[in-house]
Amino acid sequence: MRRAVLLCFILCCSGILAVTRPPGVYIQPRHDVFFKAGETVEMPCVAEGIPNPRYTWKKNGIDFNPSGNDDRMVQLANVGTIVINRPEDKDEGIFQCFAENDYGKSATININLREAKLKDFDVEKDVFVTPYLGESQTLNCVPPESIPPPEVYWVIKEQYGGFEPINFDARVTMDHESRLRFTNVKASDGQDGKAYACMAMNGIVRKNTQGARQFIQPRGSSEVQRVVTYMWASPSDHYGLRGDEFRIKCIFAGNPTPDVHWERVDGKPLPDHVKQSSFGQELVFSSLEDSDAGDYECWATNDQTPQRVQRTMSVNVKSRPYWIEEPQDVELGIGGTARFKCLAKADPSPDIYWFINSVAFGQANPNSRIKKISNDEVMVVNVTKEDAMVIQCNVTNKHGYIWGDVYLNVLSEAPTIMVPPAAQVVVAEGQSVNLTCRTTGKPDPQITWFKEGRQITGGRYRTLLNGDLHIEMVVLADAGNFFCAAENIYGSQNASGILMVRRKTQIEQRPLDLEVNAQTDAKFTCSGTTDPEEVQNLKIKWMKDNKDITANDQRMTTNNQDNSLTISGTIVRDSGTYTCIATNGLDQSFASAMLTVKDRPDAPVNTRIETCEQGNATIRWTPGSYNNAPVQYFIVQYNTTFSPDQWIYALKVASQKTSANITLSPYANYTFRVLAYNKIGESDPSFPTVKICRTNPARPLHHPENLRTIGDRKGELHIEWTTMPQIQQNGPGFQYILQFKRQGDPDSLMQTKPIDDWTVDHFLYATSDVYRPYEITLKAKNSMGEAQQDAVLFTGYSGEEIPGIVPTDLQATQIEDTTAILSWNFDMSVVGVEATSINGEFKGFKVQVWRRNLRETTMREWDIGPEEVEANRVGNQIFATVDNLLPYTYLEARVAVMNNYYVGRPTDIIQFRTDEGVPGPVEFFKFRNIGDNHFNLEWGSPMDENGEIIGYDIGYQIVSGLDLGKMQDREPQINNRFQTSEILSGLLPSTKYRVYIWARTSIGRGDGYFIELTTSKAGSPEAPRYTIANIGETNINVTWWVNPYARSGTVIFVEYRKEGAPEWQRSTDEVVNTFKNITDLESGTTYDIRVVATNGKQRTESYIEKVTTLGVAAASALIGNIGWFIGMLVALLVLIALVILAYCLIKRGFEMGGKGSPDRGGRYPEATYTGIRVSGKDTSDSEHEPYTSRIPDRSSDFGPEPRGYNNDYYDDRDRDSYYDYDRDADSMRKSQTSLNEKRPPSYYSDKDRYSGQYYDDDDDYNRDAYEDYDRKPSHRDDEKYDRDDDLRYSPSGKSPSGGKASSSFV
């Protein structure tokens, strides 16, 4: 339906809107078309125009009808293309195709149709050449006639047919005139008698032909070294055409093969499009440019040529015509003005010819409205419908021509929007955007743009010639609805679209410049942000030197998690600019960083011997690339024919120098190489110098060194020396001349032994004496004479023997814990004399010390040298200090005299014991139990006691991160050598401690051992068991028992009050002792007593026990004075009271100290309790009846024994009373020291010290290996505990109840 409506519209408007267009050829042949006779060839010619054009041809300027050539030639239907079947030579010619309709005539270029041909080489005789090895040689070739020109090769002809192409290299190459060039001839160039041949090939006719056979027959047995000479080069004045490939070449003869280099004479670098080929001999311009014109120099060197051999050639650039502004088709409405430009350049300058409908401009029908403004511009003014035409221009010079074929079309049509604005365009702010509105219509429609109904004018908005609206630097406010209106005299049309603007993408984290060493990894990071609507499209991409990094770059990987780029195993070529691109598909943001990869320098090149003179050589080289790390210095190395595989350091050369002068030894063949060093490392070595530097023979510079005698062979004179390597021999016929005689003998007994083998380094001579002096000389000699130095007379000795003398009177004096001084007597008169009983050179004494009965495994030795002997002797008595001995150890020692090779018989063995020292660390140190304010610790006695252990010291400090608090010592320390466990109490909950232990002897502390432990979270303390004893008039003693495996509550204090009093008084905190003396009580007064366990946050009270102090309570003062009677009455009453008090005290004393006393083995009496405190309340009120309860006296009363530990302390199988328990516990504490009045410094007297800041509500410390016992629910969370500095103890160091006060449990 839609197509039908459109068709009706076109038919109705055809009267004024008919579309016409002159023809234009768009497919045509190349200038030259070659054919093989008998094979089909085609000349295409296709044009377009409305109406469709008609096609005609001309051949050699004459009309040509293809159908007039029988069936061999045909023109394809609806196009002008000619196909020639079975073409013949008569078909050759210059062809041109024309396309024509009612509005103009278009033409192709001239087409040169030619038959391809290749003639054979002329028949010639075989050619034989006989160059000497190392000479240059040329084989000539004159290619046969060929259309188009042939491709020329050189081949080796096989004996039975066939051929093998020659692979060219720096030595064998072909010049531009097809000659084969050998820069130097080698024996292999004879090709075993096979012939060389020049071969020409024509690819169109698919034919090749070979020239005369040429044979090379090299002469000579070895190659002759030759300097570089000029052999062939491109013309000195050479031109090429702009845009063509262009080549210039230089060939130099010489042996070794010359190295060829190219330079511009003006010093400019060679352009990037210029490459060297043919192993440096040829310079190839891929597309010749005007800037390539100039002088070029090729030069060559080899090891035989100290100076460059060079050739200079001048390159001139000419050109065929090429477009500066190519003519364009013009379509416009009636009355307009059309301009046609044909701007071109060429060298030499071109001529321009104009044609109208393929007719020369001057021969066309005159029309005053068609004007030739200039040689390269034509204008048509006030055009009419009849002015439709095709205009051609031909720009030509001697190198070629270019052809322009365009049309003028005059139209009259209403506007049509061919490409309306897109329905929705999304763009990022900061970008520029084009909103399309492409129209047709003649005259050209006027395009007007509107936004939201308002016309757009100026500023950042610009309407382009094609109708598009260009918005520069879009901002967010530019978003909206745009529409364009197209209008001319025949009508109007409009269309609209929406522009959406996103916030621009930005780099948030820029990559940073990196410098890395080669073979390490480099990592760039980058991140970006974009508009929220485009976040899902945001991507990070990477580029290197403006080229995308792809998956093929296996060492370069991107991480999508952090958008990083990692270059693994970097190499120097990885250096460059790396660009991070954040893009969402609309816009992108860039950030770049430099990567510099530093590596070892490249090896120096072109290392050569510049001069080689007697005794000196000058070496020169060219540095290689420094690879981003400047060269610090060069190392020159050499080798000789004496050691060809060994490179020897010669000289270190500063980085700015490229030559060095080396001093040489006579009679050697030298080659050299150079290494470069930078801060990354050393380069690979350069190639060795090809040239060899030879030096003349001379006398040796010196005699053999390190002449000495070795006394290890009894009855022989053993002479040794350091051999002289060949590089030091300086000439042929080298030998050693050895002379010796016994000192004191006449010269006539001098013995001379020539040694021809330079590798011999010793000589043995049988003799019957022991350690006798000999006079010895050793000389070096070659065919030029003896060494230039004078030979040194050396005094040596014959072989040594076991010493025959023994030290005497060995003693150990000044013995300490780790050192002792040994002394012995020795006859020093035998030292340094001939015929000595030492039987050799005196080398001191050997001291041997070992543990008694353990000689094989513990022996240690000290060598006391002659200097030390001399410094530590008084007459014939020698002293020596032996150290690092084991303290408190029985040792044995002996001494013997030494010469160079033997040790004499030792002295008798002596015994001594070292003094006591400090002990080593304990064997182990661990915890048994951890509570909220204590550690139950266990250790093993030291493996190295180094004396008598008298006790142990424990210290601790708080660990806070990496900081350690002040060291605090537990007081009192442990004075029982057998004790191996202890409780460290008074600590803070949930706190990490470092706990130390030192074993101690009478000398002091030994090596420490520490562990780090953390107290558990504050828990619920257990109510302690206790007893009251030693009741006095003003004091009582309270003794309790602490569970070493409890989790909480090892800090104890006592609370007391007068019976009936509302407030409790309390003692100081106790963290070490298990008793407390309560003083300053009132005599004859009853007190309530209870013991409280606390951990700082919570407390648990024990049962309450009543106790009455001894003595009589103080009476009230009488008021007034009633005389003597009253005084007597008072005295009588006092007497009666004393009698009653005495009776009460006797009775009371029996009950407290009788069978219930632990000193007498009885049981404690049952105590009457008024109740216990639960959550701070007294249970003795009306709701609870008072009860009587016995104090528990068996382990079974306190629950099961802790699992996994055999705790005899709580085992009740052998004891069933408090007396038994206390006695046994006392014996298990071992020799615990007396309690003193000091306290551990971890506790403080102020109550705030145990505020909540020290007790965090962490998880409870969980140790399933132990169980609590005697746990009571009575505790108070709001109480804190404290202690006082004034601890009072009984003078005996025991508790008033008679048991030892100790916090130690085993």
Short mmCIF file of N, CA, C and O in Angstrom, two decimals, residues 641-674:
data_model
loop_
_atom_site.label_atom_id
_atom_site.label_comp_id
_atom_site.label_asym_id
_atom_site.label_seq_id
_atom_site.Cartn_x
_atom_site.Cartn_y
_atom_site.Cartn_z
N THR A 641 96.14 -17.76 22.05
CA THR A 641 96.13 -19.14 21.55
C THR A 641 96.57 -20.12 22.63
O THR A 641 96.34 -21.32 22.50
N PHE A 642 97.19 -19.62 23.71
CA PHE A 642 97.55 -20.51 24.81
C PHE A 642 96.31 -21.01 25.55
O PHE A 642 96.27 -22.13 26.05
N SER A 643 95.29 -20.14 25.66
CA SER A 643 94.04 -20.51 26.35
C SER A 643 92.87 -19.89 25.58
O SER A 643 92.30 -18.89 26.00
N PRO A 644 92.54 -20.46 24.43
CA PRO A 644 91.53 -19.83 23.57
C PRO A 644 90.14 -19.78 24.18
O PRO A 644 89.32 -18.96 23.78
N ASP A 645 89.85 -20.64 25.14
CA ASP A 645 88.51 -20.65 25.75
C ASP A 645 88.44 -19.82 27.01
O ASP A 645 87.39 -19.77 27.65
N GLN A 646 89.51 -19.20 27.40
CA GLN A 646 89.55 -18.42 28.63
C GLN A 646 89.74 -16.95 28.30
O GLN A 646 90.72 -16.57 27.67
N TRP A 647 88.78 -16.14 28.73
CA TRP A 647 88.86 -14.70 28.51
C TRP A 647 89.36 -14.04 29.79
O TRP A 647 88.82 -14.27 30.87
N ILE A 648 90.37 -13.21 29.67
CA ILE A 648 91.08 -12.65 30.81
C ILE A 648 90.86 -11.15 30.86
O ILE A 648 90.88 -10.46 29.83
N TYR A 649 90.63 -10.64 32.07
CA TYR A 649 90.44 -9.20 32.27
C TYR A 649 91.70 -8.44 31.83
O TYR A 649 92.81 -8.80 32.20
N ALA A 650 91.49 -7.39 31.06
CA ALA A 650 92.61 -6.58 30.59
C ALA A 650 92.57 -5.17 31.15
O ALA A 650 93.57 -4.66 31.67
N LEU A 651 91.37 -4.52 31.08
CA LEU A 651 91.34 -3.11 31.44
C LEU A 651 89.89 -2.69 31.68
O LEU A 651 88.96 -3.21 31.05
N LYS A 652 89.71 -1.75 32.61
CA LYS A 652 88.42 -1.11 32.84
C LYS A 652 88.45 0.27 32.23
O LYS A 652 89.37 1.05 32.48
N VAL A 653 87.42 0.61 31.43
CA VAL A 653 87.43 1.84 30.65
C VAL A 653 86.20 2.66 31.02
O VAL A 653 85.10 2.12 31.19
N ALA A 654 86.37 3.96 31.16
CA ALA A 654 85.26 4.86 31.50
C ALA A 654 84.19 4.82 30.43
O ALA A 654 84.46 4.55 29.25
N SER A 655 82.95 5.12 30.83
CA SER A 655 81.80 4.96 29.94
C SER A 655 81.85 5.90 28.74
O SER A 655 81.29 5.59 27.68
N GLN A 656 82.49 7.06 28.88
CA GLN A 656 82.51 8.01 27.77
C GLN A 656 83.56 7.69 26.72
O GLN A 656 83.64 8.36 25.70
N LYS A 657 84.38 6.67 26.96
CA LYS A 657 85.42 6.32 26.00
C LYS A 657 85.02 5.09 25.20
O LYS A 657 84.30 4.23 25.69
N THR A 658 85.50 5.02 23.98
CA THR A 658 85.21 3.87 23.11
C THR A 658 86.49 3.27 22.55
O THR A 658 86.46 2.62 21.50
N SER A 659 87.61 3.50 23.22
CA SER A 659 88.86 2.88 22.81
C SER A 659 89.72 2.69 24.04
O SER A 659 89.51 3.32 25.08
N ALA A 660 90.69 1.78 23.93
CA ALA A 660 91.58 1.49 25.05
C ALA A 660 92.92 1.02 24.52
O ALA A 660 93.00 0.36 23.47
N ASN A 661 93.98 1.36 25.27
CA ASN A 661 95.33 0.91 24.92
C ASN A 661 95.73 -0.19 25.90
O ASN A 661 95.71 0.01 27.11
N ILE A 662 96.06 -1.36 25.38
CA ILE A 662 96.35 -2.54 26.19
C ILE A 662 97.83 -2.88 26.07
O ILE A 662 98.38 -2.94 24.96
N THR A 663 98.47 -3.11 27.23
CA THR A 663 99.86 -3.58 27.24
C THR A 663 99.87 -5.09 27.06
O THR A 663 99.15 -5.81 27.75
N LEU A 664 100.71 -5.58 26.15
CA LEU A 664 100.71 -6.99 25.76
C LEU A 664 102.00 -7.67 26.20
O LEU A 664 103.03 -7.03 26.39
N SER A 665 101.89 -8.98 26.35
CA SER A 665 103.07 -9.80 26.63
C SER A 665 103.70 -10.26 25.33
O SER A 665 103.00 -10.44 24.33
N PRO A 666 105.03 -10.49 25.33
CA PRO A 666 105.68 -10.99 24.10
C PRO A 666 105.22 -12.41 23.76
O PRO A 666 104.72 -13.16 24.61
N TYR A 667 105.40 -12.73 22.51
CA TYR A 667 105.22 -14.09 22.02
C TYR A 667 103.81 -14.63 22.30
O TYR A 667 103.62 -15.67 22.91
N ALA A 668 102.79 -13.89 21.83
CA ALA A 668 101.41 -14.33 22.02
C ALA A 668 100.55 -13.80 20.88
O ALA A 668 100.89 -12.79 20.25
N ASN A 669 99.47 -14.51 20.59
CA ASN A 669 98.48 -14.10 19.60
C ASN A 669 97.22 -13.68 20.36
O ASN A 669 96.59 -14.50 21.03
N TYR A 670 96.86 -12.39 20.25
CA TYR A 670 95.77 -11.83 21.05
C TYR A 670 94.53 -11.60 20.20
O TYR A 670 94.62 -11.13 19.06
N THR A 671 93.37 -11.89 20.77
CA THR A 671 92.09 -11.38 20.27
C THR A 671 91.40 -10.72 21.46
O THR A 671 91.65 -11.06 22.62
N PHE A 672 90.50 -9.79 21.16
CA PHE A 672 89.89 -8.98 22.22
C PHE A 672 88.37 -8.98 22.07
O PHE A 672 87.82 -9.17 20.98
N ARG A 673 87.71 -8.70 23.18
CA ARG A 673 86.28 -8.44 23.18
C ARG A 673 85.98 -7.45 24.29
O ARG A 673 86.81 -7.22 25.18
N VAL A 674 84.78 -6.85 24.24
CA VAL A 674 84.42 -5.79 25.18
C VAL A 674 83.05 -6.10 25.78
O VAL A 674 82.14 -6.59 25.09
#
